[in-house]
PDB file of C-alpha atoms in Angstrom:
ATOM      1  CA  ASP A   1     130.359 156.289 179.572  1.00 59.00           C
ATOM      2  CA  ALA A   2     127.773 153.423 179.073  1.00 70.00           C
ATOM      3  CA  ASP A   3     129.389 149.998 180.858  1.00 93.00           C
ATOM      4  CA  VAL A   4     128.377 148.243 178.596  1.00 96.00           C
ATOM      5  CA  THR A   5     128.364 149.282 175.154  1.00 96.00           C
ATOM      6  CA  GLN A   6     127.437 146.928 171.730  1.00 97.00           C
ATOM      7  CA  THR A   7     127.817 148.318 168.200  1.00 97.00           C
ATOM      8  CA  PRO A   8     126.437 148.690 165.718  1.00 97.00           C
ATOM      9  CA  ARG A   9     123.467 149.966 167.320  1.00 96.00           C
ATOM     10  CA  ASN A  10     121.314 149.348 163.747  1.00 97.00           C
ATOM     11  CA  ARG A  11     122.288 147.239 160.909  1.00 97.00           C
ATOM     12  CA  ILE A  12     120.696 146.350 157.623  1.00 97.00           C
ATOM     13  CA  THR A  13     122.134 143.385 155.797  1.00 97.00           C
ATOM     14  CA  LYS A  14     121.094 140.731 153.085  1.00 97.00           C
ATOM     15  CA  THR A  15     121.077 137.270 153.313  1.00 98.00           C
ATOM     16  CA  GLY A  16     123.986 135.375 153.027  1.00 97.00           C
ATOM     17  CA  LYS A  17     126.207 138.051 154.293  1.00 97.00           C
ATOM     18  CA  ARG A  18     128.572 137.615 157.446  1.00 96.00           C
ATOM     19  CA  ILE A  19     128.277 139.908 159.611  1.00 97.00           C
ATOM     20  CA  MET A  20     129.239 140.600 163.176  1.00 98.00           C
ATOM     21  CA  LEU A  21     127.713 142.106 166.562  1.00 98.00           C
ATOM     22  CA  GLU A  22     130.440 143.841 168.905  1.00 98.00           C
ATOM     23  CA  CYS A  23     129.927 144.064 173.086  1.00 98.00           C
ATOM     24  CA  SER A  24     132.456 145.922 175.009  1.00 97.00           C
ATOM     25  CA  GLN A  25     131.795 146.222 179.072  1.00 97.00           C
ATOM     26  CA  THR A  26     134.245 148.397 181.697  1.00 96.00           C
ATOM     27  CA  LYS A  27     132.563 147.063 185.030  1.00 94.00           C
ATOM     28  CA  GLY A  28     135.376 144.120 185.154  1.00 94.00           C
ATOM     29  CA  HIS A  29     133.034 141.084 184.923  1.00 94.00           C
ATOM     30  CA  ASP A  30     133.751 138.118 184.457  1.00 93.00           C
ATOM     31  CA  ARG A  31     130.402 136.987 182.656  1.00 94.00           C
ATOM     32  CA  MET A  32     129.423 137.723 179.351  1.00 96.00           C
ATOM     33  CA  TYR A  33     126.201 136.515 177.259  1.00 97.00           C
ATOM     34  CA  TRP A  34     124.578 137.190 173.625  1.00 98.00           C
ATOM     35  CA  TYR A  35     120.656 137.250 173.542  1.00 97.00           C
ATOM     36  CA  ARG A  36     118.172 137.592 171.091  1.00 97.00           C
ATOM     37  CA  GLN A  37     114.646 139.415 171.794  1.00 95.00           C
ATOM     38  CA  ASP A  38     111.780 139.096 169.484  1.00 92.00           C
ATOM     39  CA  PRO A  39     107.924 139.595 170.093  1.00 82.00           C
ATOM     40  CA  GLY A  40     106.151 137.660 172.245  1.00 79.00           C
ATOM     41  CA  LEU A  41     109.364 135.134 172.594  1.00 82.00           C
ATOM     42  CA  GLY A  42     111.153 137.184 175.100  1.00 86.00           C
ATOM     43  CA  LEU A  43     114.978 136.893 176.200  1.00 91.00           C
ATOM     44  CA  ARG A  44     116.554 133.769 174.296  1.00 93.00           C
ATOM     45  CA  LEU A  45     120.629 132.804 174.733  1.00 94.00           C
ATOM     46  CA  ILE A  46     122.007 132.386 172.241  1.00 97.00           C
ATOM     47  CA  TYR A  47     125.741 132.058 173.673  1.00 97.00           C
ATOM     48  CA  TYR A  48     127.869 132.904 176.990  1.00 96.00           C
ATOM     49  CA  SER A  49     130.851 132.710 177.922  1.00 95.00           C
ATOM     50  CA  PHE A  50     132.086 132.818 182.796  1.00 92.00           C
ATOM     51  CA  ASP A  51     135.415 133.987 181.651  1.00 92.00           C
ATOM     52  CA  VAL A  52     137.833 134.516 178.723  1.00 92.00           C
ATOM     53  CA  LYS A  53     138.574 130.892 178.194  1.00 91.00           C
ATOM     54  CA  ASP A  54     135.085 129.590 178.205  1.00 94.00           C
ATOM     55  CA  ILE A  55     132.157 129.350 175.418  1.00 96.00           C
ATOM     56  CA  ASN A  56     129.328 127.582 176.287  1.00 95.00           C
ATOM     57  CA  LYS A  57     125.944 127.346 173.714  1.00 95.00           C
ATOM     58  CA  GLY A  58     122.986 128.906 174.795  1.00 93.00           C
ATOM     59  CA  GLU A  59     119.407 127.638 174.004  1.00 90.00           C
ATOM     60  CA  ILE A  60     119.360 128.968 169.901  1.00 95.00           C
ATOM     61  CA  SER A  61     122.877 128.862 168.815  1.00 96.00           C
ATOM     62  CA  ASP A  62     122.835 127.237 165.404  1.00 96.00           C
ATOM     63  CA  GLY A  63     123.454 130.003 163.012  1.00 96.00           C
ATOM     64  CA  TYR A  64     125.682 131.930 165.476  1.00 97.00           C
ATOM     65  CA  SER A  65     128.887 131.967 166.575  1.00 97.00           C
ATOM     66  CA  VAL A  66     131.160 133.584 168.931  1.00 98.00           C
ATOM     67  CA  SER A  67     134.398 135.529 170.094  1.00 97.00           C
ATOM     68  CA  ARG A  68     135.781 136.290 173.827  1.00 97.00           C
ATOM     69  CA  GLN A  69     138.758 138.516 172.714  1.00 91.00           C
ATOM     70  CA  ALA A  70     139.174 139.848 176.082  1.00 95.00           C
ATOM     71  CA  GLN A  71     137.617 139.616 179.627  1.00 95.00           C
ATOM     72  CA  ALA A  72     136.414 143.037 177.924  1.00 97.00           C
ATOM     73  CA  LYS A  73     134.629 141.948 174.597  1.00 97.00           C
ATOM     74  CA  PHE A  74     133.042 139.664 173.568  1.00 98.00           C
ATOM     75  CA  SER A  75     131.506 139.351 169.589  1.00 98.00           C
ATOM     76  CA  LEU A  76     128.738 137.275 167.814  1.00 98.00           C
ATOM     77  CA  SER A  77     129.020 136.337 164.100  1.00 98.00           C
ATOM     78  CA  LEU A  78     126.007 135.577 162.085  1.00 97.00           C
ATOM     79  CA  GLU A  79     128.452 133.372 158.984  1.00 92.00           C
ATOM     80  CA  SER A  80     125.419 133.535 156.910  1.00 96.00           C
ATOM     81  CA  ALA A  81     122.545 135.616 157.577  1.00 97.00           C
ATOM     82  CA  ILE A  82     119.097 134.645 156.950  1.00 97.00           C
ATOM     83  CA  PRO A  83     115.841 136.273 157.356  1.00 96.00           C
ATOM     84  CA  ASN A  84     115.033 134.677 160.475  1.00 95.00           C
ATOM     85  CA  GLN A  85     118.103 136.275 162.497  1.00 97.00           C
ATOM     86  CA  THR A  86     115.824 139.697 161.861  1.00 97.00           C
ATOM     87  CA  ALA A  87     115.451 140.452 165.781  1.00 97.00           C
ATOM     88  CA  LEU A  88     117.022 142.645 168.609  1.00 96.00           C
ATOM     89  CA  TYR A  89     120.596 141.566 169.845  1.00 98.00           C
ATOM     90  CA  PHE A  90     121.340 142.447 173.262  1.00 97.00           C
ATOM     91  CA  CYS A  91     124.908 141.698 175.001  1.00 97.00           C
ATOM     92  CA  ALA A  92     124.835 141.647 178.639  1.00 96.00           C
ATOM     93  CA  THR A  93     127.431 141.175 181.652  1.00 96.00           C
ATOM     94  CA  SER A  94     127.153 139.891 185.545  1.00 93.00           C
ATOM     95  CA  ASP A  95     129.395 138.963 188.537  1.00 84.00           C
ATOM     96  CA  LEU A  96     128.343 136.580 190.971  1.00 81.00           C
ATOM     97  CA  GLY A  97     127.683 137.995 193.947  1.00 80.00           C
ATOM     98  CA  PRO A  98     127.469 136.377 197.994  1.00 77.00           C
ATOM     99  CA  GLU A  99     125.210 133.403 197.351  1.00 76.00           C
ATOM    100  CA  GLY A 100     125.411 132.925 194.181  1.00 78.00           C
ATOM    101  CA  ARG A 101     122.854 136.645 193.414  1.00 84.00           C
ATOM    102  CA  GLU A 102     123.776 137.740 190.161  1.00 88.00           C
ATOM    103  CA  THR A 103     122.480 140.570 188.714  1.00 88.00           C
ATOM    104  CA  GLN A 104     123.085 140.921 184.483  1.00 92.00           C
ATOM    105  CA  TYR A 105     123.575 144.762 183.437  1.00 94.00           C
ATOM    106  CA  PHE A 106     122.273 144.769 179.572  1.00 95.00           C
ATOM    107  CA  GLY A 107     123.862 147.217 176.383  1.00 95.00           C
ATOM    108  CA  PRO A 108     121.346 148.965 174.488  1.00 94.00           C
ATOM    109  CA  GLY A 109     120.910 146.606 172.329  1.00 96.00           C
ATOM    110  CA  THR A 110     121.618 145.820 168.177  1.00 97.00           C
ATOM    111  CA  ARG A 111     118.539 146.334 165.582  1.00 96.00           C
ATOM    112  CA  LEU A 112     119.339 143.773 162.774  1.00 97.00           C
ATOM    113  CA  LEU A 113     117.328 143.221 160.084  1.00 97.00           C
ATOM    114  CA  VAL A 114     118.481 140.808 157.534  1.00 97.00           C
ATOM    115  CA  LEU A 115     117.122 140.989 153.572  1.00 97.00           C
TER     116      LEU A 115
ATOM    117  CA  GLY B   1     114.989 123.395 181.622  1.00 70.00           C
ATOM    118  CA  GLU B   2     113.348 126.286 183.161  1.00 78.00           C
ATOM    119  CA  ASP B   3     110.230 127.276 181.944  1.00 88.00           C
ATOM    120  CA  VAL B   4     108.697 130.883 182.430  1.00 93.00           C
ATOM    121  CA  GLU B   5     105.221 132.018 182.134  1.00 94.00           C
ATOM    122  CA  GLN B   6     103.761 135.442 181.550  1.00 95.00           C
ATOM    123  CA  SER B   7     101.124 137.290 179.995  1.00 91.00           C
ATOM    124  CA  LEU B   8     102.054 139.412 177.299  1.00 92.00           C
ATOM    125  CA  PHE B   9     100.153 142.995 177.966  1.00 95.00           C
ATOM    126  CA  LEU B  10      98.527 144.584 180.851  1.00 97.00           C
ATOM    127  CA  SER B  11      96.872 147.657 180.538  1.00 97.00           C
ATOM    128  CA  VAL B  12      95.722 149.929 183.606  1.00 97.00           C
ATOM    129  CA  ARG B  13      94.418 153.447 184.244  1.00 97.00           C
ATOM    130  CA  GLU B  14      97.050 155.852 186.050  1.00 97.00           C
ATOM    131  CA  GLY B  15      96.904 155.969 190.074  1.00 97.00           C
ATOM    132  CA  ASP B  16      95.759 152.245 189.961  1.00 97.00           C
ATOM    133  CA  SER B  17      97.569 149.746 190.790  1.00 97.00           C
ATOM    134  CA  SER B  18      99.565 147.264 188.611  1.00 98.00           C
ATOM    135  CA  VAL B  19      99.608 143.719 189.366  1.00 98.00           C
ATOM    136  CA  ILE B  20     101.994 142.195 186.948  1.00 98.00           C
ATOM    137  CA  ASN B  21     101.770 137.865 187.621  1.00 97.00           C
ATOM    138  CA  CYS B  22     105.014 134.802 186.509  1.00 97.00           C
ATOM    139  CA  THR B  23     104.846 130.787 187.030  1.00 97.00           C
ATOM    140  CA  TYR B  24     107.720 129.084 187.089  1.00 95.00           C
ATOM    141  CA  THR B  25     108.963 125.527 186.256  1.00 92.00           C
ATOM    142  CA  ASP B  26     112.065 125.447 188.560  1.00 87.00           C
ATOM    143  CA  SER B  27     111.697 124.699 192.184  1.00 83.00           C
ATOM    144  CA  SER B  28     115.039 125.261 192.800  1.00 85.00           C
ATOM    145  CA  SER B  29     114.863 128.363 191.810  1.00 86.00           C
ATOM    146  CA  THR B  30     117.345 130.637 194.415  1.00 87.00           C
ATOM    147  CA  TYR B  31     116.928 134.117 193.522  1.00 92.00           C
ATOM    148  CA  LEU B  32     113.603 135.703 191.283  1.00 94.00           C
ATOM    149  CA  TYR B  33     114.507 138.711 189.540  1.00 96.00           C
ATOM    150  CA  TRP B  34     112.052 141.963 187.918  1.00 97.00           C
ATOM    151  CA  TYR B  35     113.522 143.296 184.567  1.00 97.00           C
ATOM    152  CA  LYS B  36     112.290 146.525 183.161  1.00 97.00           C
ATOM    153  CA  GLN B  37     112.369 147.334 179.487  1.00 95.00           C
ATOM    154  CA  GLU B  38     111.752 151.071 178.726  1.00 94.00           C
ATOM    155  CA  PRO B  39     111.072 151.546 174.694  1.00 89.00           C
ATOM    156  CA  GLY B  40     114.360 151.777 172.788  1.00 86.00           C
ATOM    157  CA  ALA B  41     116.664 150.592 175.852  1.00 89.00           C
ATOM    158  CA  GLY B  42     117.966 147.114 177.359  1.00 90.00           C
ATOM    159  CA  LEU B  43     116.908 145.690 180.443  1.00 93.00           C
ATOM    160  CA  GLN B  44     117.831 147.062 183.818  1.00 94.00           C
ATOM    161  CA  LEU B  45     117.305 144.876 186.847  1.00 94.00           C
ATOM    162  CA  LEU B  46     113.744 146.524 189.063  1.00 96.00           C
ATOM    163  CA  THR B  47     114.312 144.395 192.247  1.00 96.00           C
ATOM    164  CA  TYR B  48     114.804 141.086 193.406  1.00 94.00           C
ATOM    165  CA  ILE B  49     112.799 138.469 195.700  1.00 95.00           C
ATOM    166  CA  PHE B  50     115.160 135.392 197.486  1.00 92.00           C
ATOM    167  CA  SER B  51     113.761 132.197 197.910  1.00 90.00           C
ATOM    168  CA  ASN B  52     113.924 132.068 201.086  1.00 90.00           C
ATOM    169  CA  MET B  53     111.339 135.309 201.444  1.00 92.00           C
ATOM    170  CA  ASP B  54     107.337 135.641 200.303  1.00 94.00           C
ATOM    171  CA  MET B  55     107.558 139.500 200.095  1.00 96.00           C
ATOM    172  CA  LYS B  56     109.629 141.984 199.692  1.00 96.00           C
ATOM    173  CA  GLN B  57     108.814 145.786 199.448  1.00 96.00           C
ATOM    174  CA  ASP B  58     110.674 148.606 197.687  1.00 93.00           C
ATOM    175  CA  GLN B  59     108.845 152.015 197.703  1.00 95.00           C
ATOM    176  CA  ARG B  60     106.185 152.052 195.007  1.00 97.00           C
ATOM    177  CA  LEU B  61     107.055 148.306 194.177  1.00 97.00           C
ATOM    178  CA  THR B  62     105.816 144.840 195.932  1.00 98.00           C
ATOM    179  CA  VAL B  63     106.774 141.411 195.091  1.00 98.00           C
ATOM    180  CA  LEU B  64     105.181 138.049 196.292  1.00 97.00           C
ATOM    181  CA  LEU B  65     106.519 134.167 196.143  1.00 97.00           C
ATOM    182  CA  ASN B  66     104.757 131.676 196.753  1.00 96.00           C
ATOM    183  CA  LYS B  67     106.500 128.910 196.506  1.00 93.00           C
ATOM    184  CA  LYS B  68     104.846 126.055 196.351  1.00 94.00           C
ATOM    185  CA  ASP B  69     102.946 127.128 193.288  1.00 95.00           C
ATOM    186  CA  LYS B  70     106.070 128.492 191.672  1.00 94.00           C
ATOM    187  CA  HIS B  71     104.496 131.746 191.264  1.00 96.00           C
ATOM    188  CA  LEU B  72     105.639 135.037 191.419  1.00 97.00           C
ATOM    189  CA  SER B  73     104.178 138.526 191.399  1.00 97.00           C
ATOM    190  CA  LEU B  74     104.877 142.341 190.948  1.00 98.00           C
ATOM    191  CA  ARG B  75     102.875 144.820 192.014  1.00 98.00           C
ATOM    192  CA  ILE B  76     103.415 148.587 190.955  1.00 98.00           C
ATOM    193  CA  ALA B  77     101.274 150.846 193.519  1.00 98.00           C
ATOM    194  CA  ASP B  78     100.256 154.288 191.931  1.00 97.00           C
ATOM    195  CA  THR B  79     101.225 153.603 188.422  1.00 97.00           C
ATOM    196  CA  GLN B  80     102.642 156.537 186.248  1.00 96.00           C
ATOM    197  CA  THR B  81     102.875 156.944 182.864  1.00 95.00           C
ATOM    198  CA  GLY B  82     107.356 156.574 183.230  1.00 94.00           C
ATOM    199  CA  ASP B  83     106.016 152.924 184.322  1.00 97.00           C
ATOM    200  CA  SER B  84     105.104 152.118 180.724  1.00 97.00           C
ATOM    201  CA  ALA B  85     107.293 149.634 179.709  1.00 97.00           C
ATOM    202  CA  ILE B  86     107.877 145.751 179.292  1.00 96.00           C
ATOM    203  CA  TYR B  87     109.091 143.986 182.443  1.00 97.00           C
ATOM    204  CA  PHE B  88     110.433 140.398 182.546  1.00 97.00           C
ATOM    205  CA  CYS B  89     110.025 137.920 185.192  1.00 96.00           C
ATOM    206  CA  ALA B  90     113.454 136.167 185.576  1.00 95.00           C
ATOM    207  CA  PRO B  91     114.329 133.821 187.879  1.00 94.00           C
ATOM    208  CA  LYS B  92     117.482 132.035 188.452  1.00 91.00           C
ATOM    209  CA  GLY B  93     118.055 128.249 189.197  1.00 79.00           C
ATOM    210  CA  GLY B  94     120.374 126.770 192.208  1.00 71.00           C
ATOM    211  CA  TYR B  95     122.985 127.733 193.549  1.00 67.00           C
ATOM    212  CA  SER B  96     125.455 126.342 191.414  1.00 71.00           C
ATOM    213  CA  SER B  97     127.886 128.789 189.612  1.00 70.00           C
ATOM    214  CA  ALA B  98     127.015 127.352 186.179  1.00 74.00           C
ATOM    215  CA  SER B  99     123.234 127.996 186.849  1.00 80.00           C
ATOM    216  CA  LYS B 100     122.024 130.984 184.884  1.00 85.00           C
ATOM    217  CA  ILE B 101     119.018 133.429 184.712  1.00 90.00           C
ATOM    218  CA  ILE B 102     115.808 132.391 182.104  1.00 91.00           C
ATOM    219  CA  PHE B 103     113.677 135.246 181.539  1.00 93.00           C
ATOM    220  CA  GLY B 104     110.090 134.586 180.995  1.00 93.00           C
ATOM    221  CA  SER B 105     108.305 136.503 177.137  1.00 93.00           C
ATOM    222  CA  GLY B 106     107.835 139.732 179.387  1.00 94.00           C
ATOM    223  CA  THR B 107     104.438 141.716 180.090  1.00 96.00           C
ATOM    224  CA  ARG B 108     103.830 144.790 178.136  1.00 96.00           C
ATOM    225  CA  LEU B 109     102.294 147.172 180.703  1.00 97.00           C
ATOM    226  CA  SER B 110     100.093 150.032 179.052  1.00 97.00           C
ATOM    227  CA  ILE B 111      99.170 153.342 181.324  1.00 96.00           C
ATOM    228  CA  ARG B 112      95.510 154.483 180.291  1.00 93.00           C
ATOM    229  CA  PRO B 113      94.952 158.037 181.543  1.00 88.00           C
TER     230      PRO B 113
END
């Protein structure tokens, strides 16, 4: 079984709809992240959480919200989807190792199309 | 904040060496990672280098770090078709537990027969 799973894997929605992307992990990590990937722009951080009670905005949080329901679950919501939120969304988890070394483990991605 | 620059595309002939370059701006970067994204998949950690090193070798992979110029490179020897992917440079700034990993735009490596 995959350590980091995302549902759905693909989603088509219409402008103005509310949608939720879900992420679950079995790695036991405290840290979880949501990124979006656009061609030529790399990965941009939307929100991140260092533990269950911690939520932080990333560089492009406008139009998004998150919920950390448990250590293993971190969901991303688009309250009112717009076409420029069409992208590939990745969830990632990590844990801090010795001397601050941090490896991120990524889910397979959710491809979202907003019409 | 940290700015990470990579060229978007690289094409090499099968069997040649590939060199993917990256420049970054945060001189306090501690760990500098290379991630690989194969088609239709998420990113996977390929290798990393700690900031007190200038070279790290791992089988066909060689990472070079020039801290003075804030330049990182990834060399893949004997490039094979399975190396076709997008490669992301990703430095992490500082030792603070709050510091984050910043990803470059990614370099798409394509292999010519």
